[in-house]
XYZ file of C-alpha atoms in Angstrom:
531
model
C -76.959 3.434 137.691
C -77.656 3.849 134.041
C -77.255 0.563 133.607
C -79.956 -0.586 136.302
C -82.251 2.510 135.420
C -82.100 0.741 131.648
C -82.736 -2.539 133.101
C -85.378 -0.854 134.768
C -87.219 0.492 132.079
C -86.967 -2.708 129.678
C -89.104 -4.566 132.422
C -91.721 -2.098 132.264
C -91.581 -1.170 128.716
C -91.495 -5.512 128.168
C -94.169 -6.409 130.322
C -96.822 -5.230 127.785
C -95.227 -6.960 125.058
C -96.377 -10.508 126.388
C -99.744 -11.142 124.618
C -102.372 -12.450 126.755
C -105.627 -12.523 124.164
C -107.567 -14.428 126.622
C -107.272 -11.506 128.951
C -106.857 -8.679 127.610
C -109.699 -7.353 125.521
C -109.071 -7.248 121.646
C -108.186 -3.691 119.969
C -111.161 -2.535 117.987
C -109.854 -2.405 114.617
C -109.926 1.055 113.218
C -112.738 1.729 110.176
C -111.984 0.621 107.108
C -112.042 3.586 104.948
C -112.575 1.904 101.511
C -115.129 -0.709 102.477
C -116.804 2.405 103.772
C -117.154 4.315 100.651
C -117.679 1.599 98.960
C -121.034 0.819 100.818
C -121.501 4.289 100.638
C -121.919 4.419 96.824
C -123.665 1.095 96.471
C -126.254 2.115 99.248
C -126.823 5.731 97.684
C -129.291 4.093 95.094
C -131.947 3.220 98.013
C -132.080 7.102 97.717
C -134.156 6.847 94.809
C -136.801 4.601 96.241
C -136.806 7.243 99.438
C -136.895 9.821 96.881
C -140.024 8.629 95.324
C -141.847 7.702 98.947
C -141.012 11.198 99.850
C -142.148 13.368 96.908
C -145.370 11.040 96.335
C -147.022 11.900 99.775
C -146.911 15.569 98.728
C -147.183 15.284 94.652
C -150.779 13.781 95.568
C -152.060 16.718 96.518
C -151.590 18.311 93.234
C -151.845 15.468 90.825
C -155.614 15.016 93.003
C -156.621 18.467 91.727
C -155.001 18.400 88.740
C -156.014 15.087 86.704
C -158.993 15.116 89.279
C -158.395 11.098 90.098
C -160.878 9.174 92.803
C -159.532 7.759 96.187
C -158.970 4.107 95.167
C -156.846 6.232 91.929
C -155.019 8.045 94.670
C -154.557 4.548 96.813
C -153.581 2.932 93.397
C -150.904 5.371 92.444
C -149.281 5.986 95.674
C -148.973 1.977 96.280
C -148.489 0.352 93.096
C -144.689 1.122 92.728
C -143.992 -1.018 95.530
C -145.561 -4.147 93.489
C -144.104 -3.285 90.451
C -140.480 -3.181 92.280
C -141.315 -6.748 92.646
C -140.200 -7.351 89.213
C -137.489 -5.627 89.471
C -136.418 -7.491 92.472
C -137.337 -10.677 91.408
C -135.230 -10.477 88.636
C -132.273 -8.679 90.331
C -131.139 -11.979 92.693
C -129.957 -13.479 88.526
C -129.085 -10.501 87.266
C -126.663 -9.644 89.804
C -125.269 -13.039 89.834
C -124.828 -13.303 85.535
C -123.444 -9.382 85.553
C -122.076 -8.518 88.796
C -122.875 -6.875 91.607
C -121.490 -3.400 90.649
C -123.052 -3.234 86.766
C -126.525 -4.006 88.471
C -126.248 -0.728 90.137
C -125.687 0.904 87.204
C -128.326 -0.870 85.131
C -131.115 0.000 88.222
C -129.851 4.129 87.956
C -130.420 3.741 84.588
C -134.100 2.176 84.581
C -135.455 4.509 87.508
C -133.726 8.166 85.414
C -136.035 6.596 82.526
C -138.917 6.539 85.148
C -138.706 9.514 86.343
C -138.479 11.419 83.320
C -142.060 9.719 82.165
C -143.519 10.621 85.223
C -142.786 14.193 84.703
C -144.017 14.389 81.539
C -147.109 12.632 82.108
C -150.180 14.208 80.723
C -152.980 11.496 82.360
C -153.727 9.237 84.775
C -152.462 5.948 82.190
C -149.045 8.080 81.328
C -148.080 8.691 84.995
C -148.906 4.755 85.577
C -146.402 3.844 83.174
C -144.035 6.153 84.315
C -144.212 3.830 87.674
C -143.944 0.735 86.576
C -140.787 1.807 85.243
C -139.445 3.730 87.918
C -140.983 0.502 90.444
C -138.368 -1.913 87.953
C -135.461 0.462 88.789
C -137.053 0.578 92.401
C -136.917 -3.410 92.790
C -133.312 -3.654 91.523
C -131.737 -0.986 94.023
C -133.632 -2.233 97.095
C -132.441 -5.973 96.356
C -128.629 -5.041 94.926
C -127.303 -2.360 97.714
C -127.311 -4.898 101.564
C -125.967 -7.748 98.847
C -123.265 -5.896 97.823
C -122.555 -4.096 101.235
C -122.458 -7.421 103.331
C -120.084 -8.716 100.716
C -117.678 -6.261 101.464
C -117.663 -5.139 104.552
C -115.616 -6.378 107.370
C -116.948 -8.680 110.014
C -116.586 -5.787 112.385
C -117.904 -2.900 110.670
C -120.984 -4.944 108.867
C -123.916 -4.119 110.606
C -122.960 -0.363 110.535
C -122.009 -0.450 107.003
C -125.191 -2.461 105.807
C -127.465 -0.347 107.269
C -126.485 2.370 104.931
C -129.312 1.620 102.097
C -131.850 2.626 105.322
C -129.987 5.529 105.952
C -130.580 6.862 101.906
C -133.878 5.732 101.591
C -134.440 8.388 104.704
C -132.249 10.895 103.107
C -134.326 9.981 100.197
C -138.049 10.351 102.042
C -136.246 13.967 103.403
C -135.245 15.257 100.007
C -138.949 14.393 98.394
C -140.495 16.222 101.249
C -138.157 19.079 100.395
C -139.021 19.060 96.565
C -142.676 19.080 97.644
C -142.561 21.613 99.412
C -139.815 23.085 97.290
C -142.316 23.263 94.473
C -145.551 23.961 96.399
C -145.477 27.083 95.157
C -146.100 26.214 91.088
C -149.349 26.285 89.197
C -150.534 22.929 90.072
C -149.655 21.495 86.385
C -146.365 22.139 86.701
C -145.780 21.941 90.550
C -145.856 17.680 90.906
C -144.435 17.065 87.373
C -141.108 19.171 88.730
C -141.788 17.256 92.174
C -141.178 14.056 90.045
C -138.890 14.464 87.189
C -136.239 15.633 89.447
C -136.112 12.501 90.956
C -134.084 11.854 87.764
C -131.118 13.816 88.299
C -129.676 11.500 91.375
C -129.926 8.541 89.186
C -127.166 10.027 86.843
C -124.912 10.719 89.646
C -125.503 7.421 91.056
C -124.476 5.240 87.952
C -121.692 7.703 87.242
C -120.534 7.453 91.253
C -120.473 3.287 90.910
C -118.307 2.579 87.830
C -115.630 4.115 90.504
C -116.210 1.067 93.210
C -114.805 -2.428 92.892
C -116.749 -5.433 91.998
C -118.076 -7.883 94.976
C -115.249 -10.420 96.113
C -117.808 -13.154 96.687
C -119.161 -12.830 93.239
C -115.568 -12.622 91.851
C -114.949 -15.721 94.097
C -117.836 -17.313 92.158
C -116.484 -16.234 88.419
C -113.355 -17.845 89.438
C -111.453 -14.391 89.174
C -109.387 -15.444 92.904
C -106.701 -13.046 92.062
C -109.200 -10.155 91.547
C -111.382 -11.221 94.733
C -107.966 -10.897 96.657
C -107.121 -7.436 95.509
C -110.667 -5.972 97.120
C -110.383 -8.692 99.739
C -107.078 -6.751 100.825
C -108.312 -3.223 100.350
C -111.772 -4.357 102.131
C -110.685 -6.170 105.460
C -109.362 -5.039 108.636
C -106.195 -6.708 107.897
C -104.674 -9.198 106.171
C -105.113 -12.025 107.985
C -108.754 -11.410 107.999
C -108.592 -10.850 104.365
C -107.151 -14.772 103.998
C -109.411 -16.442 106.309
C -112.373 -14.240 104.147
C -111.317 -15.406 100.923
C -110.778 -19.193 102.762
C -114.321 -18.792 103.599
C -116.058 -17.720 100.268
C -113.852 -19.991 98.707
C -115.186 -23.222 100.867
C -118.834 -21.982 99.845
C -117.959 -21.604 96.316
C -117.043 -25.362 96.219
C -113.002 -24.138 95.238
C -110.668 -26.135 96.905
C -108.263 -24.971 99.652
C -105.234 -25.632 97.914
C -106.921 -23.591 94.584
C -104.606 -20.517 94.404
C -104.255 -19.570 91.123
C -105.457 -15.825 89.756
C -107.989 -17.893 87.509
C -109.857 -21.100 88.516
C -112.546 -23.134 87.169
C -115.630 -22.866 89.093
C -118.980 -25.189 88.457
C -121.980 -24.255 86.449
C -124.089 -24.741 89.502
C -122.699 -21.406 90.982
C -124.652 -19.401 88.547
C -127.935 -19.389 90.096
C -129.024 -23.354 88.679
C -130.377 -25.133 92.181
C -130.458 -22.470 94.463
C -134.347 -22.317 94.571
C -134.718 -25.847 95.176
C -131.964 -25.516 98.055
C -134.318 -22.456 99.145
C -137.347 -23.994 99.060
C -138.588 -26.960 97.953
C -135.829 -28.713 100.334
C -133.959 -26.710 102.700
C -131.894 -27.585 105.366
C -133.361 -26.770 109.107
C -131.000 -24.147 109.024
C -132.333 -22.592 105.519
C -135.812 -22.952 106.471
C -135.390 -20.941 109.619
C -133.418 -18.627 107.756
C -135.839 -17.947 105.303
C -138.207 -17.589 108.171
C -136.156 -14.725 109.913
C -135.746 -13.003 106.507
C -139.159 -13.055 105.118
C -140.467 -12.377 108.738
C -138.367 -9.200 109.617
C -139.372 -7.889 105.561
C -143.177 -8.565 106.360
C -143.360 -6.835 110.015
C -141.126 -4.165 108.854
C -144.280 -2.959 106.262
C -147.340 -4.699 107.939
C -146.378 -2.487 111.742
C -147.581 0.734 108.933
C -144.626 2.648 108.121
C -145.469 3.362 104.585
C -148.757 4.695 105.533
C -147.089 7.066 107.979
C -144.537 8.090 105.590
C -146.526 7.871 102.420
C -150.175 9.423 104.014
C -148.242 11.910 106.584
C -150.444 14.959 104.905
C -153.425 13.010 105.284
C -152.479 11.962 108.936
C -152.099 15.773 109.710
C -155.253 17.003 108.009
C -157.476 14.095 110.751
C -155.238 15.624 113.399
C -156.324 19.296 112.660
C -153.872 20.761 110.337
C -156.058 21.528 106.940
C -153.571 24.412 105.308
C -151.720 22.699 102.528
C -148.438 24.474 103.192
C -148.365 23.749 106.817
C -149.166 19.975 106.082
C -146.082 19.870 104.216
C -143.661 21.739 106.805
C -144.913 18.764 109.676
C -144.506 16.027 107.177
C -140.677 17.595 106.886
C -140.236 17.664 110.356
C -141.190 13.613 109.725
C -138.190 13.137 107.598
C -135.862 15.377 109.129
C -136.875 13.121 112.480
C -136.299 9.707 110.920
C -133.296 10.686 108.843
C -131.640 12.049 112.162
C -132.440 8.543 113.905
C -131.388 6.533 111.441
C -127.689 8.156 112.032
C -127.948 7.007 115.759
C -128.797 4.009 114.867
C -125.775 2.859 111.827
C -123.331 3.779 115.040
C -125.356 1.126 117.831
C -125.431 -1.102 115.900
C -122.093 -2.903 116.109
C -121.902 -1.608 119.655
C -125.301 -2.853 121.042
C -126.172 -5.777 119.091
C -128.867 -6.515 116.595
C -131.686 -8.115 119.184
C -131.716 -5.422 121.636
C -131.724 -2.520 119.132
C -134.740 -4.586 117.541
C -136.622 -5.343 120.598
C -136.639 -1.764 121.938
C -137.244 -0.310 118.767
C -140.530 -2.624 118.180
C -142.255 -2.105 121.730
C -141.454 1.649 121.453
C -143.454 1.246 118.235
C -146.258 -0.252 119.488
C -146.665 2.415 122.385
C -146.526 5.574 119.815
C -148.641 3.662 117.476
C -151.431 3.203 119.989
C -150.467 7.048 121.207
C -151.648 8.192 117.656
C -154.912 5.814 117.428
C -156.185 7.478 121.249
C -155.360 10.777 119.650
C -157.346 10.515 116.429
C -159.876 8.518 118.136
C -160.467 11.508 120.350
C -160.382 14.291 117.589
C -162.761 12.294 115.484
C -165.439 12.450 117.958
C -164.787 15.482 118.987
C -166.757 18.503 117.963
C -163.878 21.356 118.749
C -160.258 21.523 118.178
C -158.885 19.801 120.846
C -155.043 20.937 121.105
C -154.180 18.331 124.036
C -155.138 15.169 121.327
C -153.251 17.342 118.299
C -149.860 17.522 120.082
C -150.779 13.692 121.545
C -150.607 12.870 117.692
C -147.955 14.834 116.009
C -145.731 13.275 118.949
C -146.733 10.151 118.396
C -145.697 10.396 114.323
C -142.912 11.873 115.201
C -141.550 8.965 118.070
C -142.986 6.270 115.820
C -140.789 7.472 112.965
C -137.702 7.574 115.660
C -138.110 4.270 117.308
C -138.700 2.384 113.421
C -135.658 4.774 112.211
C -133.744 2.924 115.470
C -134.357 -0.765 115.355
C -136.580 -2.342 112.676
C -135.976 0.093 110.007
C -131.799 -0.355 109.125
C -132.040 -4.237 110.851
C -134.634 -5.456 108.798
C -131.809 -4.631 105.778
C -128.438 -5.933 108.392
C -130.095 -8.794 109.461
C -131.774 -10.333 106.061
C -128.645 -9.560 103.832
C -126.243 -11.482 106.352
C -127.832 -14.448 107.393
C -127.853 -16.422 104.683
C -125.364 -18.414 102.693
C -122.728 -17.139 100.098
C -124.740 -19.965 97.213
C -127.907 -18.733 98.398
C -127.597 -14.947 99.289
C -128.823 -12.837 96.111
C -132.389 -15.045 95.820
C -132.939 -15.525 99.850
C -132.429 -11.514 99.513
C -134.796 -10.902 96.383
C -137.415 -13.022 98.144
C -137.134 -11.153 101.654
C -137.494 -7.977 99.180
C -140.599 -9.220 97.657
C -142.357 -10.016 101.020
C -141.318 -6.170 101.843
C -142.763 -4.729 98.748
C -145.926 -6.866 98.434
C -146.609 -6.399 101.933
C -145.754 -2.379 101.449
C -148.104 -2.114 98.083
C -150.854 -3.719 100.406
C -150.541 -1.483 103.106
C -150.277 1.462 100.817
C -152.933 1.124 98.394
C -155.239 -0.134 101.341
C -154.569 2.845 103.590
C -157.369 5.519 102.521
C -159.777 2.316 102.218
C -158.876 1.247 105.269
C -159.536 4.341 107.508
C -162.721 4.753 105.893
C -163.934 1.222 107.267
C -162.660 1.333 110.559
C -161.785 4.374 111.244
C -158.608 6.382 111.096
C -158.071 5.259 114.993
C -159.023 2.063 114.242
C -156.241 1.565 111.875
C -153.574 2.387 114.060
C -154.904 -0.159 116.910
C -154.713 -2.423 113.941
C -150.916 -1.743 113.615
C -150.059 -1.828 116.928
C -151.346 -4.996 117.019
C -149.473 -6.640 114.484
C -146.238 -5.010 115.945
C -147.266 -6.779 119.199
C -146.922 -10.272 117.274
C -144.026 -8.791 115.493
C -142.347 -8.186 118.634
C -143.077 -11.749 119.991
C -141.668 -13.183 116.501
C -138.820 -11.594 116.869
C -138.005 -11.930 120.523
C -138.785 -15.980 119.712
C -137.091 -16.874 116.676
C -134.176 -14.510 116.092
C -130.671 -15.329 117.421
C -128.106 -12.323 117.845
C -125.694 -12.273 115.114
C -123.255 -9.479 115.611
C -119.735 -10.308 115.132
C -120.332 -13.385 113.845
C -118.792 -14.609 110.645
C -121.381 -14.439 107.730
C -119.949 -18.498 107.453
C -120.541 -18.640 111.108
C -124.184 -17.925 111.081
C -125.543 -21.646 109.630
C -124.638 -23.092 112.919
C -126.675 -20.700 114.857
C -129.769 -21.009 113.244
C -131.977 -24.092 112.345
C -133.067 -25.182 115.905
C -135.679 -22.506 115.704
C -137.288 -21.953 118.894
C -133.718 -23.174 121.013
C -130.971 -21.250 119.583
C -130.457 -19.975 122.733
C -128.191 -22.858 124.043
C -126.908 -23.243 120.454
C -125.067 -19.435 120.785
C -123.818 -20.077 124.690
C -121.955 -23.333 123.126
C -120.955 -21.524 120.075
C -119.476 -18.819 122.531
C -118.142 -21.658 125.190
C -116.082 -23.123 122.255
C -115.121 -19.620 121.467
C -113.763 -18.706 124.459
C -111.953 -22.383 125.186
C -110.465 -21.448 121.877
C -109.626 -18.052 122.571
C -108.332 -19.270 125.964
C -106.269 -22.135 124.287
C -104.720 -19.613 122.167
C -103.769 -17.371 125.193
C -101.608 -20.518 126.736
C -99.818 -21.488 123.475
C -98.793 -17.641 123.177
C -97.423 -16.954 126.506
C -95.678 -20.468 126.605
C -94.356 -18.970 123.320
C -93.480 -15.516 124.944
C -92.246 -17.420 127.760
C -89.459 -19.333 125.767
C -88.807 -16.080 124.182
């Protein structure tokens, strides 16, 4: 009886033991701690760019009455950062590449703390403008460093939620300068926006102190021809070690190291180091660099051009047109801004990997468009209107605040996700740095045109403008961009370059997968079979 009863039971408790991968769904690996906190700490420097975006849309107000500056000053001050970051951008793609990953992180903390500190003591209108070209340098370097290093570490199954991190700071960032502002509200106006931006120097030293803790980038290790190093963090980093061979198999194939390479320290050409890339990038690229570049550039321009930085940045301004004219109260609804993108952006690092990067986008973009034409009806109506009209006032604060939600959802963290992982290993740090500059140029435009801008065509006006150009940004994107969760980042140059047809491209990609994955299944329960 015991003897059948056992008999029994090891049927049951064997059946489950038989894999069958091509019918049973995978286990979702469990979150890699350590990759997490590693793109934790890298991505915490995209809070100083938040930081400044933030504290500048209140700051204004005082600096305005304080070193009594013109509108095109005010345009000029509250945009120019983002050009200046160009520099700092540009040259991060080489910088990164000639002194790692990590020590780039360090270096950009250490440029903005000197930033900020000039800012707060600025005593004119030239001072303060030096105090942001520095701070834009330190700027440039964190917004192109942080997705490199993230996508280089995550895992393939935790990357999109991991690399939209930097998004996540730069709210947190936007939330704690709207908190300083209104913090410091309260000081004579001399002192109140010099406070309001010299503190912005106090994360920096956290931030280069929190870094020296994380580990260097495998893929640039990979590159130095440190393989033993790359293998350590490549272990630490993955979901398990299998994945952890088949990552350093990849990086090593794009490196140019051979297969059979396995020593801690390997030779690795001169050409690694930065020397060809451009022409690769752009004077001749492949079909599936120039579309690439396309998607990367693209998703950097629309991100700026649908008007998020003159939401963000102008918010007081926004809310004086809509009705609210006491200083204090302008402040406490541009909060509620920040606390409502910063509290979307959180939904959105946990869809990511579950929904898929085209969906998220897609929705996010057309919900844009609606709240952005929202707001124009509503300030369209208060302008020519000769009373308070408290209908059109809540019809625009609503708007701000879903506009903020639905860019917080979709096109705010993917714009980072997708750019940083679709390109190749050898051409990564500059296809980022130029996807970078198109965001900053096209930010600084939008920013220092803003005030300008509404004048011209009206403060409705403008926002028809934007939802416009998120109508052909929604188009763009619903054309040209293939879904690329769960792909390998080595996976990805098969998908693109057929532009316009990557649909049938991904269904053979996933055919192939699944007659793999099915092949796989057969040889396994042959095996358990014989067993």
């Amino acid at each position: 009886m015991a003897d059948g009863k056992q008999e029994t039971n090891g049927v049951h408790s064997g059946q489950p033991d038989v894999p069958i991968p091509a019918f049973d769904p995978p286990k979702k690996p469990k979150r890699n701690k350590y990759a997490l906190a590693c793109s934790f700490l890298a991505s915490m420097t995209s809070i100083l760019l938040g930081y400044d975006i933030g504290v500048m849309s209140g700051a204004i107000i005082y600096i305005k009455k304080d070193l009594d500056i013109t509108d095109v000053q005010k345009e000029v001050i509250m945009g120019i950062l983002n050009v200046y970051s160009l520099l700092g951008s540009a040259a991060a793609g080489r910088t990164s590449d000639w002194i790692g990953r990590r020590y780039t992180i360090v270096f950009a903390g250490s440029i903005f703390f000197v930033g900020a500190l000039l800012m707060g003591f600025a005593t004119n209108y030239a001072f303060l403008m030096v105090g942001r070209f520095v701070a834009g340098i330190g700027v440039g370097y964190a917004l192109m460093i942080a997705p490199v290093y993230t996508a280089e570490v995550a895992p393939a199954s935790a990357r999109g939620f991991l690399s939209s991190f930097p998004e996540v700071f730069i709210n947190f960032g936007i939330l704690l300068g709207y908190v300083s502002n209104y913090a410091f509200s309260k000081l004579p106006t001399h002192l109140s926006w010099r406070f309001m931006l010299g503190v912005g120097a106090i994360p920096s030293v956290f931030l280069a102190l929190g870094v020296l803790a994380m580990p260097e980038s495998p893929r640039w290790l990979v590159m130095q021809g440190r393989l033993g190093d790359a293998k350590q963090v490549l272990d630490r980093t993955s979901d398990s070690l299998e994945e952890s061979k088949l990552r350093l198999a990849d990086i090593k194939e794009a490196a140019g190291i051979p297969e059979h390479c396995n020593d801690d320290i390997v030779a690795v050409s001169k050409q690694h180091h930065g020397e060809g890339v451009w022409r690769e990038l752009i004077l001749h690229p492949t079909p599936a660099v120039r579309h690439i570049l396309m998607c990367a550039v693209g998703i950097h321009f629309f991100q700026q051009s649908s008007g998020i930085d003159s939401v963000v940045l102008y918010s007081p301004d926004i809310f004086e047109k809509a009705g609210i004219t006491n200083d204090t109260d302008k402040l406490l609804a541009t909060m509620a801004v920040g606390f409502t993108k910063t509290m979307f952006i959180l939904v959105a690092t946990f869809l990511l990997d579950k929904i898929g990067r085209r969906p998220l986008l897609l929705s996010s973009v057309a919900g844009m468009i609606l709240s952005l034409v929202g707001l124009a009806i509503g300030l369209t109506v208060i302008n020519h209107s000769d009373h308070k009209l408290v209908w059109a006032v809540a019809l625009c604060i609503a708007s701000i605040l879903s506009y903020v939600a639905f860019f917080s959802i979709g096109l705010g963290p993917i714009t980072w996700v997708y750019s940083s992982e679709i390109f190749p290993l050898k051409l990564r740090a500059q296809g980022c740095s130029m996807g970078v500059a198109a965001n900053r140029v096209t930010s600084g435009v939008i920013s220092m045109t803003f005030v300008s801008l509404y004048n011209a065509i009206s403060i409705g006006g403008a926002f028809f403008l934007y939802a416009g150009v998120a109508a052909v940004a929604w188009v763009f994107f619903y054309t040209l961009f293939p879904e690329t969760q769960g792909k390998t980042l080595e996976e990805m140059e098969a998908l693109f370059g057929t532009f316009f047809k990557w649909r049938p491209t991904l269904r053979e990609l996933n055919k192939r997968k699944a007659e793999e994955g099915g092949a796989n299944g057969h040889v396994q329960m042959g095996t358990a079979g014989q067993n």
